[in-house]
Coordinates of C-alpha atoms and ligand atoms in Angstrom, one line a residue:
X15 CA 62.0 2.1 14.5
X16 CA 61.0 3.8 17.9
X17 CA 62.4 7.0 19.2
X18 CA 61.8 7.9 22.5
X19 CA 61.3 11.2 23.9
X20 CA 64.1 11.6 26.7
X21 CA 63.8 15.0 29.3
X22 CA 65.5 16.9 30.6
X23 CA 66.3 19.3 33.5
X24 CA 69.2 21.0 34.1
X25 CA 70.5 19.6 31.8
X26 CA 70.4 16.1 33.7
X27 CA 67.7 13.3 32.4
X28 CA 65.1 13.3 33.9
X29 CA 63.9 9.8 35.9
X30 CA 60.7 9.8 34.6
X31 CA 62.1 8.9 30.7
X32 CA 64.2 6.2 32.0
X33 CA 60.3 4.5 32.5
X34 CA 59.6 5.9 29.1
X35 CA 62.8 4.8 27.6
X36 CA 62.1 1.3 29.1
X37 CA 59.0 0.6 27.6
X38 CA 60.0 2.0 24.6
X39 CA 62.5 -0.8 23.9
X40 CA 60.6 -3.6 25.0
X41 CA 57.9 -1.9 22.2
X42 CA 60.4 -1.8 19.7
X43 CA 61.3 -5.3 20.4
X44 CA 58.2 -6.3 20.4
X45 CA 57.5 -4.9 16.4
X46 CA 61.5 -6.4 16.0
X47 CA 62.5 -2.9 15.6
X48 CA 65.5 -0.8 16.6
X49 CA 64.8 1.6 20.3
X50 CA 66.8 4.6 19.8
X51 CA 66.4 7.8 21.8
X52 CA 65.9 11.9 21.5
X53 CA 67.4 14.5 23.3
X54 CA 67.3 18.1 23.2
X55 CA 69.9 20.3 24.8
X56 CA 73.2 20.8 26.1
X57 CA 73.1 17.5 28.9
X58 CA 75.9 16.4 30.9
X59 CA 74.5 13.1 32.1
X60 CA 76.6 9.8 30.5
X61 CA 74.1 9.3 27.3
X62 CA 76.2 6.3 26.3
X63 CA 75.0 4.8 29.9
X64 CA 71.3 4.7 28.9
X65 CA 71.6 2.2 26.4
X66 CA 71.1 -0.3 30.2
X67 CA 67.5 0.7 29.5
X68 CA 67.3 -0.8 25.9
X69 CA 68.5 1.8 23.7
X70 CA 70.6 1.1 20.6
X71 CA 71.3 5.0 20.4
X72 CA 70.9 8.0 21.7
X73 CA 70.3 11.4 18.8
X74 CA 71.8 14.8 20.3
X75 CA 70.6 17.8 19.1
X76 CA 73.0 19.0 20.9
X77 CA 72.3 23.3 20.9
X78 CA 72.1 25.2 24.4
X79 CA 69.4 27.1 23.7
X80 CA 67.2 23.8 24.0
X81 CA 68.0 23.5 27.9
X82 CA 65.2 25.7 28.5
X83 CA 61.7 23.8 27.9
X84 CA 59.8 25.7 24.9
X85 CA 56.9 23.4 23.8
X86 CA 56.2 25.2 20.3
X87 CA 60.0 25.1 19.3
X88 CA 60.7 21.4 20.9
X89 CA 57.6 20.2 18.9
X90 CA 59.3 21.5 16.2
X91 CA 62.6 20.4 16.8
X92 CA 60.9 16.6 17.4
X93 CA 58.5 16.6 14.4
X94 CA 61.7 17.0 12.2
X95 CA 63.8 14.2 14.4
X96 CA 61.5 12.6 13.3
X97 CA 61.2 12.6 9.9
X98 CA 65.4 12.2 9.6
X99 CA 65.1 9.5 11.7
X100 CA 62.6 7.6 9.7
X101 CA 60.8 7.0 13.5
X102 CA 57.9 4.8 13.4
X103 CA 56.6 5.3 16.5
X104 CA 57.0 7.8 19.2
X105 CA 57.3 6.7 22.6
X106 CA 56.7 10.1 25.4
X107 CA 56.3 9.5 29.1
X108 CA 53.1 11.7 30.0
X109 CA 54.3 13.9 32.2
X110 CA 53.8 17.6 32.2
X111 CA 56.0 18.3 28.7
X112 CA 55.1 14.7 27.4
X113 CA 51.8 16.6 27.2
X114 CA 52.1 19.1 26.5
X115 CA 54.4 18.0 23.3
X116 CA 52.7 14.9 22.3
X117 CA 49.8 15.7 20.6
X118 CA 51.2 18.8 18.9
X119 CA 54.0 16.3 17.5
X120 CA 51.6 14.0 16.5
X121 CA 49.1 16.6 14.7
X122 CA 52.2 17.8 13.0
X123 CA 53.2 14.2 11.9
X124 CA 49.4 13.3 10.9
X125 CA 49.8 10.3 13.8
X126 CA 47.7 8.8 15.3
X127 CA 47.9 8.9 19.2
X128 CA 47.2 7.4 23.0
X129 CA 48.1 9.3 25.2
X130 CA 48.3 8.3 29.0
X131 CA 48.7 4.2 27.5
X132 CA 48.6 1.8 30.8
X133 CA 50.5 -1.0 28.6
X134 CA 52.4 -2.3 25.5
X135 CA 50.5 -2.1 22.3
X136 CA 48.8 -5.3 21.3
X137 CA 50.1 -5.7 18.0
X138 CA 48.6 -9.2 17.1
X139 CA 45.9 -8.1 14.9
X140 CA 46.8 -3.9 14.3
X141 CA 47.9 -1.9 17.2
X142 CA 46.3 -1.4 20.3
X143 CA 46.8 0.2 22.6
X144 CA 44.8 0.5 26.5
X145 CA 43.8 3.5 28.0
X146 CA 42.5 4.0 31.2
X147 CA 39.4 7.0 31.0
X148 CA 36.5 8.6 33.4
X149 CA 39.0 8.6 35.7
X150 CA 40.6 5.3 35.9
X151 CA 36.8 3.5 36.3
X152 CA 37.2 1.9 32.9
X153 CA 39.7 1.1 30.6
X154 CA 39.8 2.0 26.5
X155 CA 41.2 -0.1 23.9
X156 CA 42.1 2.4 21.3
X157 CA 43.8 1.6 17.7
X158 CA 46.1 3.2 16.2
X159 CA 46.3 3.1 12.1
X160 CA 48.5 5.7 11.0
X161 CA 51.4 4.7 9.2
X162 CA 53.4 6.6 12.7
X163 CA 51.8 6.4 16.1
X164 CA 52.7 8.4 19.0
X165 CA 51.9 6.9 22.9
X166 CA 52.6 8.6 26.1
X167 CA 52.7 6.0 28.9
X168 CA 51.2 6.5 31.8
X169 CA 54.2 6.9 35.0
X170 CA 54.2 3.8 37.3
X171 CA 52.7 1.4 34.5
X172 CA 55.9 0.0 33.4
X173 CA 58.4 0.5 35.7
X174 CA 62.1 1.5 34.7
X175 CA 63.4 -2.1 33.1
X176 CA 67.4 -1.9 33.1
X177 CA 70.4 -4.8 31.6
X178 CA 73.8 -4.6 30.4
X179 CA 73.7 -2.5 27.5
X180 CA 75.4 1.0 25.8
X181 CA 73.9 2.9 23.5
X182 CA 76.2 4.9 21.0
X183 CA 75.0 9.0 21.2
X184 CA 75.0 10.4 17.7
X185 CA 74.6 14.4 16.9
X186 CA 71.6 15.4 15.1
X187 CA 71.6 17.5 13.1
X188 CA 68.9 20.1 13.1
X189 CA 67.6 23.8 12.5
X190 CA 66.0 25.4 15.7
X191 CA 63.9 28.1 15.2
X192 CA 63.8 30.7 17.5
X193 CA 61.5 30.7 20.3
X194 CA 58.4 33.6 20.3
X195 CA 58.6 33.2 24.2
X196 CA 62.5 35.1 26.0
X197 CA 63.4 33.6 29.1
X198 CA 64.4 36.9 30.7
X199 CA 65.3 35.3 34.8
X200 CA 64.8 32.0 36.2
X201 CA 64.2 31.9 39.9
X202 CA 64.2 28.8 41.3
X203 CA 62.1 27.7 44.3
X204 CA 64.4 26.6 46.8
X205 CA 64.3 24.0 49.6
X206 CA 61.5 22.4 48.0
X207 CA 61.0 19.1 46.4
X208 CA 59.0 20.1 43.5
X209 CA 55.1 17.5 43.4
X210 CA 55.7 16.7 40.0
X211 CA 59.0 15.0 40.3
X212 CA 59.1 13.9 44.2
X213 CA 59.5 10.5 44.5
X214 CA 58.0 10.8 48.3
X215 CA 54.4 12.8 48.6
X216 CA 52.9 13.9 52.4
X217 CA 49.6 15.2 51.6
X218 CA 47.2 16.5 53.8
X219 CA 42.9 17.2 53.9
X220 CA 40.6 18.3 55.5
X221 CA 41.0 16.3 58.8
X222 CA 44.3 19.2 59.5
X223 CA 41.1 21.3 60.6
X224 CA 42.9 24.6 59.3
X225 CA 46.5 25.9 58.2
X226 CA 48.1 26.3 62.0
X227 CA 48.7 22.2 61.5
X228 CA 49.8 22.1 58.6
X229 CA 53.6 21.6 60.7
X230 CA 52.9 17.8 61.4
X231 CA 52.2 16.6 57.4
X232 CA 55.7 19.5 57.5
X233 CA 57.8 17.7 60.0
X234 CA 57.0 14.4 58.1
X235 CA 57.9 15.8 54.7
X236 CA 61.0 16.8 56.1
X237 CA 61.7 13.5 57.8
X238 CA 61.2 11.4 54.1
X239 CA 62.5 13.9 52.0
X240 CA 59.0 14.4 50.7
X241 CA 57.1 16.9 49.2
X242 CA 53.6 18.2 50.1
X243 CA 50.9 17.9 48.7
X244 CA 46.9 18.6 49.4
X245 CA 43.2 17.6 48.6
X246 CA 41.2 20.7 47.0
X247 CA 39.0 21.5 49.7
X248 CA 42.2 22.5 51.4
X249 CA 43.8 25.0 48.9
X250 CA 40.3 26.1 47.8
X251 CA 40.6 27.3 51.5
X252 CA 43.8 28.6 51.3
X253 CA 45.3 26.3 53.2
X254 CA 48.0 25.4 50.9
X255 CA 48.5 26.8 47.4
X256 CA 47.2 25.7 44.7
X257 CA 50.4 24.6 42.6
X258 CA 50.1 21.7 45.9
X259 CA 46.1 20.3 44.9
X260 CA 46.4 16.8 43.9
X261 CA 43.2 15.4 42.2
X262 CA 41.2 15.0 38.6
X263 CA 41.8 18.9 39.0
X264 CA 44.5 19.5 40.2
X265 CA 48.5 18.0 39.6
X266 CA 48.3 14.2 38.9
X267 CA 51.1 12.5 41.1
X268 CA 52.8 8.7 40.3
X269 CA 55.3 9.0 43.5
X270 CA 57.1 5.5 44.6
X271 CA 54.5 6.5 48.2
X272 CA 52.2 8.7 48.8
X273 CA 50.8 9.3 52.7
X274 CA 47.4 10.6 52.8
X275 CA 46.6 12.1 55.9
X276 CA 43.4 13.4 56.9
X277 CA 41.6 12.9 53.6
X278 CA 38.3 11.3 52.7
X279 CA 39.5 9.0 49.5
X280 CA 37.0 10.8 47.1
X281 CA 37.2 9.3 43.5
X282 CA 38.4 13.1 42.4
X283 CA 40.9 13.0 44.7
X284 CA 42.5 9.3 43.6
X285 CA 42.0 10.7 40.4
X286 CA 45.1 11.8 40.3
X287 CA 47.0 10.0 42.9
X288 CA 46.0 6.3 42.3
X289 CA 48.7 5.3 40.0
X290 CA 51.8 6.2 43.0
X291 CA 53.3 2.2 43.9
X292 CA 52.6 2.4 47.5
X293 CA 49.2 4.3 49.6
X294 CA 50.0 4.8 53.1
X295 CA 45.7 5.9 54.5
X296 CA 46.0 7.5 57.6
X297 CA 42.2 9.1 58.5
X298 CA 40.5 8.2 62.0
X299 CA 37.7 6.6 60.4
X300 CA 37.7 3.2 59.8
X301 CA 34.8 3.5 57.2
X302 CA 36.9 6.3 54.8
X303 CA 36.5 5.1 51.4
X304 CA 40.3 5.8 50.7
X305 CA 41.4 2.6 52.6
X306 CA 39.9 0.5 49.5
X307 CA 42.6 2.4 48.0
X308 CA 45.4 1.6 50.4
X309 CA 48.4 -0.9 50.8
X310 CA 49.1 0.1 54.4
X311 CA 46.2 2.1 56.7
X312 CA 46.3 3.8 59.6
X313 CA 42.6 3.7 61.8
X314 CA 44.2 6.8 64.4
X315 CA 43.7 10.6 65.3
X316 CA 46.8 12.3 62.7
X317 CA 47.5 14.4 65.8
X318 CA 48.7 11.4 67.6
X319 CA 49.6 9.2 64.8
X320 CA 51.9 11.4 62.9
X321 CA 54.6 13.0 65.5
X322 CA 55.1 9.3 66.6
X323 CA 55.3 8.2 62.4
X324 CA 58.2 11.5 62.1
X325 CA 59.9 10.7 66.0
X326 CA 59.9 7.1 64.3
X327 CA 61.8 7.8 61.5
X328 CA 64.1 9.9 62.8
X329 CA 64.8 8.0 65.8
X330 CA 65.7 5.2 62.1
X331 CA 67.5 7.4 60.2
X332 CA 69.9 8.3 62.6
Ligands
FAD10 C1 34.4 18.1 39.8 C2 35.0 18.3 40.4 C3 36.4 17.6 40.8 C4 36.8 17.8 42.0 N1 37.9 17.7 41.6 C5 38.9 17.3 43.0 C6 40.2 17.0 42.6 O1 40.9 16.9 42.3 N2 41.1 17.1 44.0 C7 40.8 16.8 45.8 O2 41.0 16.4 46.4 N3 39.5 17.0 45.6 C8 38.1 17.4 44.4 N4 37.4 17.3 44.2 C9 36.7 16.8 45.6 C10 36.1 15.9 46.7 O3 35.1 15.2 45.7 C11 36.6 15.8 47.8 O4 35.2 16.7 48.4 C12 37.3 16.5 48.5 O5 38.3 15.5 48.0 C13 37.8 15.7 50.2 O6 39.1 16.7 50.7 P1 38.8 16.0 51.7 O7 39.1 14.4 51.5 O8 40.4 16.3 52.2 O9 38.1 16.0 52.6 P2 36.7 15.7 53.6 O10 36.0 14.8 52.5 O11 36.8 16.5 54.3 O12 37.9 14.2 54.8 C14 38.3 14.7 55.8 C15 38.9 13.4 56.2 O13 39.2 13.2 57.0 C16 39.8 12.4 58.0 N5 39.7 13.2 59.8 C17 39.0 13.5 59.9 N6 40.0 14.3 61.3 C18 41.1 13.8 61.4 C19 42.2 13.5 62.2 N7 41.8 14.3 63.3 N8 42.6 12.4 61.7 C20 42.7 11.5 61.2 N9 41.6 11.6 60.1 C21 40.9 12.8 59.9 C22 37.7 12.3 58.1 O14 37.7 10.7 58.7 C23 37.7 12.3 56.9 O15 37.7 11.1 55.4 C24 36.6 17.7 43.4 C25 35.1 17.5 43.5 C26 33.9 17.9 42.2 C27 32.7 17.8 42.4

């Protein structure tokens, strides 16, 4: 059986899980086994409705203490859940939570793991999983030969696939360990779209000249309902906070739309954004390397292009 970890936040299923479910369901079909999901916490969403992404069953450990993510606790609960359900393959989204728990679960289950897989495994002769390495410069094909296998799937590699269907929801009785970290208060940042969850991102680079010019980035982001991001020199210079820095050494994002403004497109920047579905580059230098990775490009001065783009978006919305 293929067991897919379903991530939740604030008692709602995270969108990034739908792709992991679609991937796990396709893998289960390929292997001729069932696709089942596991969700931790008291979630309010329609879990039976996840059947339309290919799940036959959803196991739920409905303990309210699991509504807050704790990697140690989740690792223990998921390990025991995998054992209790007899899972032979575990699938995670390669997002922040997946990165935190998939390797730890694999160690506890003595399972081989491939993190950041790009496609379905080749199971014609073994179980060979393909992933990108060296910041997306090359592919590695890794054969997992342990009885239990763990895969985390890169965002936007497989897509969300929905059909008709409904899953049965079943309570799973797993003892929840006491967390070693106690949450005393949670402060939610209001008004900002978290970068890792955003489906639209507007990102600025050194071409913006200084922090005083960020208004044009924020205006476009606001018009689109997008999160804001930046290149590393921008955050290193304290023009923007470090949590906005994307790239090899920063946050890795895979939104539906990534708009890069005044960013040259160095390999270290591309490593964090090249899984975006559509990339739009705005740069005044027609030779900027980023244009090679772009789906759409505008050669022009950001200070002229951005206000015009924002005005056009606001006009079309009105
Ligand atoms: C080990 C290592 C790790 C790194 N990790 C990261 C990382 O995670 N993320 C990251 O971003 N970088 C990273 N870097 C840095 C990276 O190599 C580049 O130096 C950096 O991405 C360049 O940032 P930039 O494109 O904003 O600036 P620049 O390279 O200075 O480019 C500015 C761009 O703006 C354009 N421009 C200028 N004026 C305008 C205007 N008015 N309108 C439109 N366009 C304009 C220019 O044509 C140019 O293309 C790393 C480097 C190393 C060595």
